[in-house]
PDB file of C-alpha atoms and ligand atoms in Angstrom:
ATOM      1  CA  UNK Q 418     129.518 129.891  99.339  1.00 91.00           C
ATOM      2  CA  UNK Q 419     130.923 132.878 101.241  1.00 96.00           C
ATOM      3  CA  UNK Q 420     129.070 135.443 100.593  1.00 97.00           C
ATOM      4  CA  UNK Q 421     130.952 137.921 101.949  1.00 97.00           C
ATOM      5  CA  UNK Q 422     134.159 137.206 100.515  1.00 98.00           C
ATOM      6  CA  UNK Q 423     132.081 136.857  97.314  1.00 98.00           C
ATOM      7  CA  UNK Q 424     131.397 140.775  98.130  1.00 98.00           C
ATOM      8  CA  UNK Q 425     134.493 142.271  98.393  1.00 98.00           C
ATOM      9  CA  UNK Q 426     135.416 140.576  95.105  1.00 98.00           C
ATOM     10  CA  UNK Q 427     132.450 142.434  93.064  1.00 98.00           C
ATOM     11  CA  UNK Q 428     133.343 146.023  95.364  1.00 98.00           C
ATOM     12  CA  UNK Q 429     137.037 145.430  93.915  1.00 98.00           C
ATOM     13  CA  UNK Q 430     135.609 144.575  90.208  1.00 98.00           C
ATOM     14  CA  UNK Q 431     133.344 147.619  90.282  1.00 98.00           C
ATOM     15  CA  UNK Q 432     136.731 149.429  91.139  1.00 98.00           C
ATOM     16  CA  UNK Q 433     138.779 147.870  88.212  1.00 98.00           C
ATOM     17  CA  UNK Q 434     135.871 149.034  85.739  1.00 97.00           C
ATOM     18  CA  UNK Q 435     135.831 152.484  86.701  1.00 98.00           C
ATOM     19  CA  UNK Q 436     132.960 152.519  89.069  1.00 98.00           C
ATOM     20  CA  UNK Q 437     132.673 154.047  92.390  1.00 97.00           C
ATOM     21  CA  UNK Q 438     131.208 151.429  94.339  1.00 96.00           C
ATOM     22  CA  UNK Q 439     130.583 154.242  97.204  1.00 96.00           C
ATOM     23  CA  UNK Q 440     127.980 155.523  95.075  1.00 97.00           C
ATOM     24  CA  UNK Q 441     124.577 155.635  96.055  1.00 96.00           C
ATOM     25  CA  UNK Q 442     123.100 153.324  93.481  1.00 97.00           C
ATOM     26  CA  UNK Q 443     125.609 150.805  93.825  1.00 98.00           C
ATOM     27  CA  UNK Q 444     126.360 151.069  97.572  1.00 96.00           C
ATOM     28  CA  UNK Q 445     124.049 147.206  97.870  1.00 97.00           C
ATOM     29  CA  UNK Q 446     124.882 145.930  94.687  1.00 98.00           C
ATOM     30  CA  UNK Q 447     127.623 143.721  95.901  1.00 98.00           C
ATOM     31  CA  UNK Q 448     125.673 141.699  98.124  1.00 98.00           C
ATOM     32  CA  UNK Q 449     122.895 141.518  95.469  1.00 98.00           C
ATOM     33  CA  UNK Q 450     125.770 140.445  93.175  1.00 98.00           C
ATOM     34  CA  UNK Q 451     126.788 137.684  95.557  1.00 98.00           C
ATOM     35  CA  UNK Q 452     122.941 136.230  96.487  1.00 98.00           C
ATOM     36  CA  UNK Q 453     122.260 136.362  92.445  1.00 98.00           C
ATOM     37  CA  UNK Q 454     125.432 134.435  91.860  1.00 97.00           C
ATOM     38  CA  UNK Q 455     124.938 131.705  94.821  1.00 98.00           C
ATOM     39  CA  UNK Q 456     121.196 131.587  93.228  1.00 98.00           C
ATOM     40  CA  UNK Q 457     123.112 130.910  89.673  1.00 98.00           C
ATOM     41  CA  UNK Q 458     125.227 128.174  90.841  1.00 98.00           C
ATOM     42  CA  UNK Q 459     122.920 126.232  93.401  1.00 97.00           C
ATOM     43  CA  UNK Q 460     124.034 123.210  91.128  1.00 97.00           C
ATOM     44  CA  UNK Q 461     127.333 122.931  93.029  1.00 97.00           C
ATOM     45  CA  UNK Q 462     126.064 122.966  96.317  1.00 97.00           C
ATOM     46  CA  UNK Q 463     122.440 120.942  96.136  1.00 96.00           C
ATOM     47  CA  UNK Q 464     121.681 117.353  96.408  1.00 94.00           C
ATOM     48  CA  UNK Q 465     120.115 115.556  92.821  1.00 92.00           C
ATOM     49  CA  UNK Q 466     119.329 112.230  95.036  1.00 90.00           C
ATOM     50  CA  UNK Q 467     116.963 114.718  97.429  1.00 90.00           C
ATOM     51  CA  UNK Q 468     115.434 116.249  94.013  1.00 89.00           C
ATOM     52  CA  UNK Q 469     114.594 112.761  92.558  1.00 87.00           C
ATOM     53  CA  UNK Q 470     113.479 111.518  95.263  1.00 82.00           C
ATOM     54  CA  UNK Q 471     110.068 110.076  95.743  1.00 78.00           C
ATOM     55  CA  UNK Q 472     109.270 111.266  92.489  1.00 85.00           C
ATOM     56  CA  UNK Q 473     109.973 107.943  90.603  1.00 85.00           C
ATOM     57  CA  UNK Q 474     107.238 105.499  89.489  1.00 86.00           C
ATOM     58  CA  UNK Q 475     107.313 102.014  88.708  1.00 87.00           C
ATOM     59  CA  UNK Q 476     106.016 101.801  84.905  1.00 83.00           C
ATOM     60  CA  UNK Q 477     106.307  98.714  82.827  1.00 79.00           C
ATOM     61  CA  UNK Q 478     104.695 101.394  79.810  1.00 78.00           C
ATOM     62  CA  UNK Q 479     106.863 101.297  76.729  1.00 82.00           C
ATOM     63  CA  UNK Q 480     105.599 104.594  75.004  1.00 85.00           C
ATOM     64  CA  UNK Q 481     107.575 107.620  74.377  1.00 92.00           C
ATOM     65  CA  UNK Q 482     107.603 110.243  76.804  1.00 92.00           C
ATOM     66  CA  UNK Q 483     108.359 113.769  75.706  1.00 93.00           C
ATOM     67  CA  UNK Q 484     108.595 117.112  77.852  1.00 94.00           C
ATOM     68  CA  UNK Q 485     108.914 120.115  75.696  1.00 93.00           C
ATOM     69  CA  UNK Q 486     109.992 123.528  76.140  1.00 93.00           C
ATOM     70  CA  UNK Q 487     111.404 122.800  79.718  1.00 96.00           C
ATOM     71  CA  UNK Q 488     112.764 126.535  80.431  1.00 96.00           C
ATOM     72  CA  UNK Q 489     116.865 126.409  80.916  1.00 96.00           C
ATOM     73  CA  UNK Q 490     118.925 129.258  82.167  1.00 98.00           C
ATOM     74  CA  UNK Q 491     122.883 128.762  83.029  1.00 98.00           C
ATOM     75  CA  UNK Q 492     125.947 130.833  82.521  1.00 98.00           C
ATOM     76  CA  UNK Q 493     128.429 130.074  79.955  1.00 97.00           C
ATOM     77  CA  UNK Q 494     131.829 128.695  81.329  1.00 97.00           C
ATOM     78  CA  UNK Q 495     133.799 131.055  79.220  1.00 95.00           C
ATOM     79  CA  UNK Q 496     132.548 134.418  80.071  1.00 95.00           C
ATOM     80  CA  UNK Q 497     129.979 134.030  83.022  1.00 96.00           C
ATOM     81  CA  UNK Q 498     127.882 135.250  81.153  1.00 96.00           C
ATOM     82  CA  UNK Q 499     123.964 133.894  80.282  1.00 97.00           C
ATOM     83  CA  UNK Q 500     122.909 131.761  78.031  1.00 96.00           C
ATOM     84  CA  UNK Q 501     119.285 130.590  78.049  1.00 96.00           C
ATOM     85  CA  UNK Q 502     116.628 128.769  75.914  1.00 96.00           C
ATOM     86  CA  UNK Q 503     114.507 125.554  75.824  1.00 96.00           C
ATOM     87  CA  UNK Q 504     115.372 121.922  77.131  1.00 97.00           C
ATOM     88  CA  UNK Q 505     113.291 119.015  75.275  1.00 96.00           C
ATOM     89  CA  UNK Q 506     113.403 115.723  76.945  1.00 97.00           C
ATOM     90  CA  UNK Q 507     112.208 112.369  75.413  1.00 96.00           C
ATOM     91  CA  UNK Q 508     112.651 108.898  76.919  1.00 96.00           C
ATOM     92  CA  UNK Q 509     111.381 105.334  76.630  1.00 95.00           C
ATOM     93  CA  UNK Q 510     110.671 104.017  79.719  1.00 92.00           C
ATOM     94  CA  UNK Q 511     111.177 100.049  80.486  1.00 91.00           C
ATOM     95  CA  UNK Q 512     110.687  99.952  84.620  1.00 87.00           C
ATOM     96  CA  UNK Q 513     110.591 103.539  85.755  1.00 90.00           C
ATOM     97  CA  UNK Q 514     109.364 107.126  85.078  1.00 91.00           C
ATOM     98  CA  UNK Q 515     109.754 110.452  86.727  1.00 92.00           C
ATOM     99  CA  UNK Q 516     107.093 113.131  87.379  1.00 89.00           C
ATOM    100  CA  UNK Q 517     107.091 115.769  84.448  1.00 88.00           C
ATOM    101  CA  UNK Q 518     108.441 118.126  87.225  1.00 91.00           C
ATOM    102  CA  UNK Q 519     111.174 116.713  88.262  1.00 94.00           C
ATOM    103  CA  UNK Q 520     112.016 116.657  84.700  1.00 95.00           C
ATOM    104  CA  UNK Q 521     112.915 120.519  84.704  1.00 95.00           C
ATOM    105  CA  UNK Q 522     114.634 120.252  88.832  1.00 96.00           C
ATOM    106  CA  UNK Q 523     117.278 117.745  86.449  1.00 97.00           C
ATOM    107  CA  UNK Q 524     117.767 120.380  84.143  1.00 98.00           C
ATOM    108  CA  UNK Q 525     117.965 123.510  86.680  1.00 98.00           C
ATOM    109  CA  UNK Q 526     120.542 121.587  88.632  1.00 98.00           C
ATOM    110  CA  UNK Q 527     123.199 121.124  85.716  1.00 98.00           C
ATOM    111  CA  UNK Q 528     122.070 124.438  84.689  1.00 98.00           C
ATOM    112  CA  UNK Q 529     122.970 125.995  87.654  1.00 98.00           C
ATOM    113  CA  UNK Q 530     126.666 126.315  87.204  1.00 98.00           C
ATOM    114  CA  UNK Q 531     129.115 127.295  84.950  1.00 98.00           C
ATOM    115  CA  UNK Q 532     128.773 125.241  81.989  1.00 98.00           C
ATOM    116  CA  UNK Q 533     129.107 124.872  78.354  1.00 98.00           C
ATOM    117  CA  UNK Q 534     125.799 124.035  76.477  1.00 98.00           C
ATOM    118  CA  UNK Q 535     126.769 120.647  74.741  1.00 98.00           C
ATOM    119  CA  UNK Q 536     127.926 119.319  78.451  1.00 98.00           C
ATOM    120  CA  UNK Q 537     125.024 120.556  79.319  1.00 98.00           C
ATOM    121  CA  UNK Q 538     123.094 118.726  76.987  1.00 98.00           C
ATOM    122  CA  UNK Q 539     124.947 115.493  77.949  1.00 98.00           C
ATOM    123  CA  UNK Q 540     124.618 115.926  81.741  1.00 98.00           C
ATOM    124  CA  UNK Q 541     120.656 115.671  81.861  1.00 98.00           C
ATOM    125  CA  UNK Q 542     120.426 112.797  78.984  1.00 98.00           C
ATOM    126  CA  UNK Q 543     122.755 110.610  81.135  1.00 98.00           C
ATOM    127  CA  UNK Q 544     121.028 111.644  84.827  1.00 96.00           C
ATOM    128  CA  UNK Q 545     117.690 110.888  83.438  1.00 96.00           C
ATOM    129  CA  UNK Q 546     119.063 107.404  82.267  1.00 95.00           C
ATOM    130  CA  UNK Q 547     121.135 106.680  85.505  1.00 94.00           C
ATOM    131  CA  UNK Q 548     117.277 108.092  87.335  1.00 93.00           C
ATOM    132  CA  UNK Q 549     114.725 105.818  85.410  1.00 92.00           C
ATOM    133  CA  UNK Q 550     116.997 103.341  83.392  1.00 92.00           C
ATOM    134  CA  UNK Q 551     115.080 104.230  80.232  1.00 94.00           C
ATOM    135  CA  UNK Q 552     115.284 102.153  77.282  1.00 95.00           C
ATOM    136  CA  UNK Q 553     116.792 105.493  75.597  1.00 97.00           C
ATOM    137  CA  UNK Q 554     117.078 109.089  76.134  1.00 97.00           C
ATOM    138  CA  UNK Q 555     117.036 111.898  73.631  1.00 97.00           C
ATOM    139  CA  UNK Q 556     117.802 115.404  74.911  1.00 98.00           C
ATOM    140  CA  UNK Q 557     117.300 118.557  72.686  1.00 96.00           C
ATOM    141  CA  UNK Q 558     118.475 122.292  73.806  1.00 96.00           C
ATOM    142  CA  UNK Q 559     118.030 125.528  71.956  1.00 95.00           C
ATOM    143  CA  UNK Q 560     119.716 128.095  73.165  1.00 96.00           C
ATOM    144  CA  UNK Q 561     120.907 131.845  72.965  1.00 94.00           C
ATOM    145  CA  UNK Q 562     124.335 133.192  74.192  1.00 93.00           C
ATOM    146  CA  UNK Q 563     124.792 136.738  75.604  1.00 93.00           C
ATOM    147  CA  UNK Q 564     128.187 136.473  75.283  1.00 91.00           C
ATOM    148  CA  UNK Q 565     127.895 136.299  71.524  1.00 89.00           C
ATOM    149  CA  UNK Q 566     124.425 138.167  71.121  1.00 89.00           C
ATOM    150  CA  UNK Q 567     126.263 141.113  73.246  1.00 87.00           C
ATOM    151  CA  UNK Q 568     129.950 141.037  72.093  1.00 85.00           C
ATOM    152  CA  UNK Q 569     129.192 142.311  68.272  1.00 70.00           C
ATOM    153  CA  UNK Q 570     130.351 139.103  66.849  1.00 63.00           C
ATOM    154  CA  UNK Q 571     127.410 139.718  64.776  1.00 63.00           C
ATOM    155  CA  UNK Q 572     125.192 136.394  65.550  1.00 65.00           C
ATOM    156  CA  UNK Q 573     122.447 138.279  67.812  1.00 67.00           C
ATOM    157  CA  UNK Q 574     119.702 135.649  66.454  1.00 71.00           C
ATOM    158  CA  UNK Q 575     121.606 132.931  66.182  1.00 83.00           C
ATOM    159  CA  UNK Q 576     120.328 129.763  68.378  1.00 90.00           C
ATOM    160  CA  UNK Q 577     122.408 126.979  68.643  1.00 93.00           C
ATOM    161  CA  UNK Q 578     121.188 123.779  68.859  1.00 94.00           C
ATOM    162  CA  UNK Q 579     122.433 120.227  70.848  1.00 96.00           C
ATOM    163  CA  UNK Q 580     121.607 117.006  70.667  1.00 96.00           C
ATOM    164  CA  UNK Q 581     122.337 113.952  73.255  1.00 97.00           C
ATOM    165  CA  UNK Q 582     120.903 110.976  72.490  1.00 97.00           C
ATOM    166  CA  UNK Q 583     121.179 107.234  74.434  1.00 97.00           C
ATOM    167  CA  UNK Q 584     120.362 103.745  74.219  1.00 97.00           C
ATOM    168  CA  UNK Q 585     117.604 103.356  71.688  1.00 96.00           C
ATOM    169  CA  UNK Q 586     117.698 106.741  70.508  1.00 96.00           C
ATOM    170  CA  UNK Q 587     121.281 106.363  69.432  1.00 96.00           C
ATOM    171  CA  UNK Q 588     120.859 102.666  68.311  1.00 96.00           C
ATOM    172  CA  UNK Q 589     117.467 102.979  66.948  1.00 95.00           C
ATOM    173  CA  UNK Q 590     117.006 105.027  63.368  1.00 95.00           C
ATOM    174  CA  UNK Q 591     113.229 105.091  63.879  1.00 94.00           C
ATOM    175  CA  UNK Q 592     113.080 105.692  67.720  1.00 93.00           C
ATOM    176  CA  UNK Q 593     115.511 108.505  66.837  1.00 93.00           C
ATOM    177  CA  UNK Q 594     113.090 110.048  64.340  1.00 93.00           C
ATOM    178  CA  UNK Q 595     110.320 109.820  66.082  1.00 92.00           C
ATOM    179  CA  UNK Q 596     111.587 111.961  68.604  1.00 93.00           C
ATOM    180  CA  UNK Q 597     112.748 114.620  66.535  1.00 90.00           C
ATOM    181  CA  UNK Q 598     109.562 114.377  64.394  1.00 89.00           C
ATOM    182  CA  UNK Q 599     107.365 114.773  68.051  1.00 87.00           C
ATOM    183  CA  UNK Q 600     109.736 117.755  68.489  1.00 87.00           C
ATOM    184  CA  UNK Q 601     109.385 119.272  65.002  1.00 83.00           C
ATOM    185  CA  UNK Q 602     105.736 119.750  65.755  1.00 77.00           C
ATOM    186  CA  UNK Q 603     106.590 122.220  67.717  1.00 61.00           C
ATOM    187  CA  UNK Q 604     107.233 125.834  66.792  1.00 56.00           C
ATOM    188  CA  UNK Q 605     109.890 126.584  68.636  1.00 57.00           C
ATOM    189  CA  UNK Q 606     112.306 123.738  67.343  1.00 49.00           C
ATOM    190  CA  UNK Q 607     113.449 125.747  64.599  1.00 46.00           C
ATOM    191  CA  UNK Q 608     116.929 124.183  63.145  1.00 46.00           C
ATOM    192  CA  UNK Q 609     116.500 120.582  63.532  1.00 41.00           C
ATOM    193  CA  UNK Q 610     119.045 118.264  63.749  1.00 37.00           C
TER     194      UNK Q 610
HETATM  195 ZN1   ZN K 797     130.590 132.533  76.410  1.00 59.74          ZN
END
């Protein structure tokens, strides 16, 4: 990213909203503007095969494995604006799992980018089947938008909820509820499915 370039675009936006950007309290917010929004969208620009790496463990286990509450940021692809929440991850193993942490480096890196939450949603269930070739994959987010809490459109408490699931978990009536049920336990799933 060219940070620079990236620079001179927020000094011209601070002009077109009525701001001096001469002023003294704004005179380094273009370059903090620039480093938050390379920060933001690291997705574009790092490497998923260097994330996973090494972190993937041959398992013949057939359990569930569930990782709640994974915390998600991103921007919204509509308004660049936040949206943020929780990321709840279940899968069924059949030859491989990945360490818990590596877990919430999937979500930060399709997180990290301009995105829309039910892509979103999508993009981790498939990586973590494409990473570990799970028997199935169930992928829960609940999430807020700033871009509607901030706007007025009067939803400032509304979460909004999306589901991915694959293989079993689509197929599978009781692998799917078992999941959700695992997930209903705790507090913070609030809508359900
Ligand atoms: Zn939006």
């Amino acid at each position: 990213m060219n940070l620079q370039r990236v620079e001179e675009l927020v000094r011209e936006l601070l002009v077109e909203i009525g701001e001096d950007p001469e002023r003294e309290g704004l005179a380094r917010t273009p370059q903090r503007v620039a480093e938050a929004y390379q920060y933001l969208t690291s997705g574009y620009r790092a490497d998923l095969n260097e994330i996973v790496n090494n972190a993937v463990f041959e398992s013949h286990a057939n359990n569930m494995i569930i990782s709640r509450d994974i915390e998600l940021y991103s921007l919204c692809e509509h308004h660049i604006l936040p949206f943020f929440g929780v990321c709840h991850i279940g899968y069924v193993a059949q030859e491989r799992v990945i360490g818990l942490s590596k877990l919430s480096r999937i979500v930060d890196f399709y997180a990290r980018r301009l995105q829309i939450q039910e892509r979103l949603t999508q993009e981790i269930a498939q990586e973590i089947m494409n990473v570990t070739n799970a028997e199935g994959v169930g992928v829960v987010i609940e999430a807020r938008h700033m871009c509607m809490m901030m706007r007025g459109v009067e939803k400032q408490h509304s979460i909004m909820t999306t589901s991915s699931v694959l293989g079993s978990f689509r197929r599978e009536v009781a692998t799917r509820s078992e999941f959700l049920e695992l997930l209903a336990r705790n507090p913070k799933f609030v809508q359900g499915l």
